[in-house]
Short mmCIF file of C-alpha atoms and ligand atoms in Angstrom, two decimals:
data_model
loop_
_atom_site.label_atom_id
_atom_site.label_comp_id
_atom_site.label_asym_id
_atom_site.label_seq_id
_atom_site.Cartn_x
_atom_site.Cartn_y
_atom_site.Cartn_z
CA MET A 1 -18.64 -51.63 41.11
CA VAL A 2 -21.35 -52.85 38.00
CA GLN A 3 -19.26 -52.52 35.29
CA PRO A 4 -17.94 -56.06 35.34
CA SER A 5 -20.36 -57.80 36.77
CA LEU A 6 -22.65 -55.94 33.76
CA CYS A 7 -19.89 -56.95 31.16
CA PHE A 8 -19.81 -60.77 32.41
CA LEU A 9 -23.28 -60.63 32.94
CA GLY A 10 -23.98 -60.17 29.25
CA GLY A 11 -21.75 -63.36 28.82
CA LEU A 12 -23.73 -65.58 30.94
CA LEU A 13 -26.95 -64.88 29.80
CA GLY A 14 -25.75 -65.48 26.42
CA LEU A 15 -24.64 -68.62 27.52
CA LEU A 16 -27.76 -69.80 29.34
CA VAL A 17 -30.15 -68.55 25.52
CA MET A 18 -28.45 -70.09 23.09
CA ALA A 19 -25.71 -72.22 24.83
CA PRO A 20 -23.01 -70.88 22.58
CA VAL A 21 -19.46 -70.85 22.09
CA LEU A 22 -17.48 -68.42 23.85
CA THR A 23 -14.24 -69.07 22.76
CA ALA A 24 -11.59 -66.34 21.01
CA SER A 25 -10.03 -65.67 24.49
CA THR A 26 -7.89 -62.49 24.27
CA PRO A 27 -3.98 -63.41 22.47
CA ALA A 28 -1.73 -62.63 25.49
CA SER A 29 0.71 -60.20 23.04
CA LEU A 30 -1.90 -57.74 23.33
CA CYS A 31 -1.79 -57.35 26.80
CA THR A 32 1.47 -56.21 26.89
CA PRO A 33 0.41 -52.82 24.56
CA LEU A 34 -3.53 -52.93 26.23
CA LYS A 35 -1.64 -52.44 29.52
CA THR A 36 0.69 -49.35 28.39
CA LEU A 37 -2.57 -48.21 26.61
CA ASN A 38 -3.67 -47.81 30.21
CA ASP A 39 -1.78 -46.80 32.00
CA SER A 40 -2.41 -43.34 29.87
CA LEU A 41 -5.23 -43.66 30.65
CA SER A 42 -5.62 -43.07 33.48
CA HIS A 43 -4.47 -39.28 33.24
CA ARG A 44 -7.60 -39.03 31.04
CA ARG A 45 -9.65 -36.89 33.87
CA ARG A 46 -7.41 -33.90 33.89
CA TYR A 47 -7.02 -34.31 29.33
CA MET A 48 -9.78 -35.45 28.37
CA LYS A 49 -12.20 -32.74 31.01
CA HIS A 50 -10.69 -30.58 33.15
CA ASN A 51 -8.72 -28.88 30.48
CA PHE A 52 -11.96 -28.23 28.25
CA PRO A 53 -15.32 -26.58 29.00
CA ILE A 54 -17.88 -26.61 31.48
CA ASN A 55 -19.89 -29.56 29.12
CA TYR A 56 -17.80 -29.40 26.24
CA SER A 57 -19.23 -32.16 23.51
CA ILE A 58 -17.94 -33.47 20.22
CA ARG A 59 -20.60 -34.62 17.47
CA VAL A 60 -19.63 -38.37 16.98
CA TYR A 61 -21.85 -41.33 14.65
CA ARG A 62 -24.58 -43.26 17.14
CA GLN A 63 -22.85 -45.78 17.18
CA GLU A 64 -19.94 -44.50 18.32
CA ILE A 65 -20.55 -45.01 21.82
CA PHE A 66 -19.99 -47.40 22.51
CA LYS A 67 -21.02 -49.20 25.80
CA LEU A 68 -20.99 -52.06 28.64
CA SER A 69 -24.48 -52.13 27.77
CA ASN A 70 -24.43 -52.23 23.77
CA ILE A 71 -21.68 -55.34 24.72
CA SER A 72 -24.82 -57.02 26.98
CA ARG A 73 -27.10 -56.33 24.54
CA MET A 74 -25.25 -57.40 21.30
CA ARG A 75 -24.46 -60.73 22.86
CA LEU A 76 -27.94 -61.46 23.61
CA LYS A 77 -28.53 -60.81 19.70
CA VAL A 78 -26.84 -61.82 18.36
CA GLU A 79 -26.55 -65.68 18.26
CA GLY A 80 -22.95 -67.40 18.74
CA LEU A 81 -21.67 -64.42 18.96
CA ASP A 82 -18.42 -64.81 19.01
CA GLU A 83 -15.89 -62.24 21.47
CA LEU A 84 -13.33 -61.74 18.17
CA VAL A 85 -16.50 -60.21 16.08
CA LEU A 86 -16.52 -57.81 19.41
CA GLN A 87 -12.79 -56.63 19.92
CA ARG A 88 -13.29 -56.17 16.34
CA LEU A 89 -15.88 -53.71 16.73
CA TRP A 90 -14.05 -52.18 20.17
CA PHE A 91 -11.46 -51.45 18.23
CA GLN A 92 -13.49 -50.12 14.87
CA VAL A 93 -15.56 -47.94 17.22
CA ASN A 94 -12.18 -46.09 19.34
CA GLN A 95 -10.82 -45.28 16.20
CA GLY A 96 -12.88 -43.29 14.70
CA VAL A 97 -14.22 -41.93 18.63
CA LEU A 98 -10.23 -40.62 19.26
CA LYS A 99 -10.18 -39.44 15.90
CA LYS A 100 -12.71 -36.93 15.97
CA ILE A 101 -11.31 -36.30 19.31
CA ILE A 102 -7.95 -35.19 17.88
CA ARG A 103 -9.74 -33.29 14.75
CA VAL A 104 -11.82 -30.33 17.32
CA LEU A 105 -7.72 -29.94 18.80
CA PRO A 106 -5.50 -26.78 17.34
CA GLU A 107 -1.40 -28.04 17.20
CA ARG A 108 -1.10 -26.43 20.63
CA HIS A 109 -4.10 -27.85 22.53
CA PRO A 110 -2.90 -29.20 25.85
CA SER A 111 -4.92 -31.55 24.92
CA ARG A 112 -3.28 -32.93 21.83
CA SER A 113 0.09 -34.37 22.41
CA TYR A 114 -1.99 -36.55 25.27
CA THR A 115 -4.63 -37.63 23.30
CA ALA A 116 -2.08 -37.93 19.95
CA GLU A 117 -0.30 -40.88 22.47
CA LEU A 118 -3.63 -42.49 23.41
CA GLU A 119 -3.43 -42.98 19.65
CA ARG A 120 -0.59 -44.54 19.12
CA ARG A 121 -0.99 -46.35 21.66
CA PHE A 122 -4.26 -47.29 20.61
CA ARG A 123 -3.32 -48.30 16.87
CA ASP A 124 -0.05 -50.62 18.45
CA ALA A 125 -2.60 -52.10 20.50
CA GLU A 126 -4.85 -52.69 16.85
CA GLY A 127 -1.14 -54.15 15.21
CA VAL A 128 -1.24 -56.60 17.38
CA PHE A 129 -4.59 -57.57 17.70
CA VAL A 130 -4.41 -57.49 13.20
CA GLN A 131 -1.09 -59.36 13.82
CA ALA A 132 -2.25 -62.16 16.45
CA HIS A 133 -4.55 -63.74 14.50
CA PRO A 134 -4.67 -65.06 10.98
CA ALA A 135 -5.47 -63.09 8.14
CA GLU A 136 -8.90 -65.09 7.21
CA VAL A 137 -10.29 -64.38 10.85
CA PHE A 138 -10.96 -60.60 9.29
CA GLN A 139 -12.08 -61.22 6.25
CA GLN A 140 -15.18 -63.40 7.69
CA GLU A 141 -18.06 -62.91 7.45
CA LEU A 142 -20.03 -60.70 10.93
CA PRO A 143 -23.75 -61.79 11.49
CA GLU A 144 -25.81 -59.09 9.65
CA LYS A 145 -26.10 -57.05 12.78
CA ILE A 146 -22.83 -56.48 13.25
CA GLN A 147 -22.71 -55.73 10.09
CA ASP A 148 -25.34 -52.92 9.89
CA VAL A 149 -23.48 -51.44 12.26
CA TRP A 150 -19.45 -51.81 10.82
CA ASP A 151 -21.29 -50.56 7.44
CA GLN A 152 -22.67 -46.61 9.79
CA LEU A 153 -19.14 -46.86 11.50
CA THR A 154 -17.74 -45.85 7.98
CA GLU A 155 -19.78 -44.68 6.59
CA GLU A 156 -18.42 -41.05 5.09
CA SER A 157 -19.53 -37.73 7.22
CA ASP A 158 -21.48 -36.77 4.89
CA ARG A 159 -23.67 -39.04 4.43
CA VAL A 160 -24.56 -39.65 7.80
CA PRO A 161 -28.16 -37.81 8.39
CA GLU A 162 -28.20 -35.31 10.76
CA SER A 163 -30.25 -37.96 13.72
CA SER A 164 -27.85 -40.47 13.32
CA TRP A 165 -25.54 -38.10 15.11
CA ARG A 166 -25.36 -37.84 19.06
CA LEU A 167 -23.10 -35.06 21.50
CA ALA A 168 -20.69 -36.79 24.12
CA SER A 169 -17.73 -35.34 25.57
CA PRO A 170 -14.42 -36.23 24.84
CA LYS A 171 -14.56 -37.64 27.88
CA SER A 172 -17.30 -40.02 28.24
CA LEU A 173 -16.40 -41.26 24.75
CA VAL A 174 -13.21 -42.48 26.88
CA ASP A 175 -15.39 -43.49 30.21
CA SER A 176 -16.76 -46.06 27.66
CA LEU A 177 -13.43 -46.88 25.52
CA ARG A 178 -11.29 -47.39 28.92
CA GLN A 179 -14.61 -49.99 30.40
CA THR A 180 -15.12 -51.74 27.37
CA MET A 181 -11.47 -52.89 26.85
CA PHE A 182 -11.64 -54.26 30.65
CA CYS A 183 -15.10 -56.29 29.71
CA LEU A 184 -13.49 -57.67 25.85
CA PHE A 185 -10.06 -57.55 26.85
CA ARG A 186 -10.73 -59.11 30.14
CA ASP A 187 -7.92 -61.76 30.39
CA CYS A 188 -5.52 -59.41 30.08
CA PHE A 189 -7.11 -57.53 32.80
CA THR A 190 -7.14 -59.30 36.16
CA SER A 191 -9.58 -58.63 38.58
CA GLU A 192 -7.99 -57.06 41.13
CA ASP A 193 -7.59 -54.24 37.88
CA THR A 194 -10.23 -53.65 36.69
CA PRO A 195 -12.61 -52.13 39.65
CA GLN A 196 -13.51 -49.23 39.34
CA ASP A 197 -13.37 -45.80 38.08
CA ARG A 198 -12.70 -44.33 40.72
CA GLU A 199 -12.74 -41.11 39.71
CA SER A 200 -15.85 -41.29 36.76
CA LYS A 201 -16.91 -37.93 36.96
C1 NAG B 1 -4.71 -50.15 34.67
O1 NAG B 1 -4.48 -47.90 35.09
C2 NAG B 1 -5.34 -47.51 36.47
C3 NAG B 1 -4.47 -46.71 36.79
O2 NAG B 1 -5.84 -45.96 35.92
C4 NAG B 1 -4.22 -49.07 37.21
O3 NAG B 1 -4.89 -49.08 38.91
C5 NAG B 1 -4.10 -50.57 37.05
O4 NAG B 1 -3.56 -51.44 37.60
C6 NAG B 1 -3.95 -50.49 35.20
N1 NAG B 1 -4.02 -51.86 35.29
C7 NAG B 1 -3.43 -53.26 34.29
C8 NAG B 1 -3.48 -54.31 34.78
O5 NAG B 1 -2.50 -52.10 34.03
C1 NAG B 2 -23.45 -28.90 32.36
O1 NAG B 2 -24.08 -29.38 32.76
C2 NAG B 2 -25.80 -29.95 33.49
C3 NAG B 2 -26.37 -31.14 33.47
O2 NAG B 2 -26.47 -31.15 32.11
C4 NAG B 2 -25.98 -28.54 34.09
O3 NAG B 2 -26.90 -29.03 35.29
C5 NAG B 2 -24.97 -27.76 33.52
O4 NAG B 2 -25.79 -26.29 33.40
C6 NAG B 2 -24.13 -27.46 32.63
N1 NAG B 2 -23.57 -26.53 33.22
C7 NAG B 2 -23.14 -26.08 31.93
C8 NAG B 2 -21.96 -24.26 32.68
O5 NAG B 2 -23.64 -25.46 30.90
C1 NAG B 3 -25.40 -48.41 22.07
O1 NAG B 3 -26.62 -48.47 22.36
C2 NAG B 3 -26.54 -47.01 21.93
C3 NAG B 3 -28.19 -46.16 22.83
O2 NAG B 3 -29.22 -47.97 22.35
C4 NAG B 3 -27.15 -46.61 20.40
O3 NAG B 3 -27.78 -45.79 19.82
C5 NAG B 3 -26.43 -46.96 19.72
O4 NAG B 3 -26.30 -47.04 18.15
C6 NAG B 3 -25.49 -48.42 20.35
N1 NAG B 3 -23.68 -48.27 20.13
C7 NAG B 3 -23.47 -49.11 18.94
C8 NAG B 3 -22.28 -49.43 18.72
O5 NAG B 3 -24.71 -50.28 18.32
#
């Protein structure tokens, strides 16, 4: 119940605080690959939870924990934050997340091909996202706070200090990917579709 409202709340508060431009809606061409991704995500409970030992978690960068609360906070703290910037960040974060999940899966693990497919579909969506916008958009300077996050996300893992790693379960990471997708690309997911994660835990 909370999730979409949390998603909108950030936007609304942002609107009140600084009356910014809430531009950059989602290009329609992106909806097909995102919906395909959403279809794959409906099997996440089995492949991201049941196939793993209880409480199994992987190490991710602190910035790879990217939830609705992060989005709300960023909208509040970064003046005039463009949706497109958050969308770019979503792709950047989750590319790393999916890579890290795949890395712990041996070739014949029962979740391996599922996760590889998820990543393929994710990359398809990213390809469409990049093509749907003029190249200059991706060269634009990012707001400083976002650039900081970006720099840390793209840091080599051996240069990331111990204190900047977090443990997270594959399922929780993929749940966040999905919830934030509904939030940031809400034009593709009408409100009847976005409701809640009935099968969250
Ligand atoms: C997303 O997937 C869920 C199944 O997990 C489905 O109920 C929902 O309709 C899908 N949404 C869209 C927009 O395809
Ligand atoms: C899993 O984590 C929960 C919550 O932290 C804990 O209560 C439970 O004992 C853990 N289970 C195992 C098998 O470690
Ligand atoms: C999201 O918030 C958590 C908790 O404050 C923080 O550790 C994490 O770095 C944030 N993620 C991003 C992408 O900023």
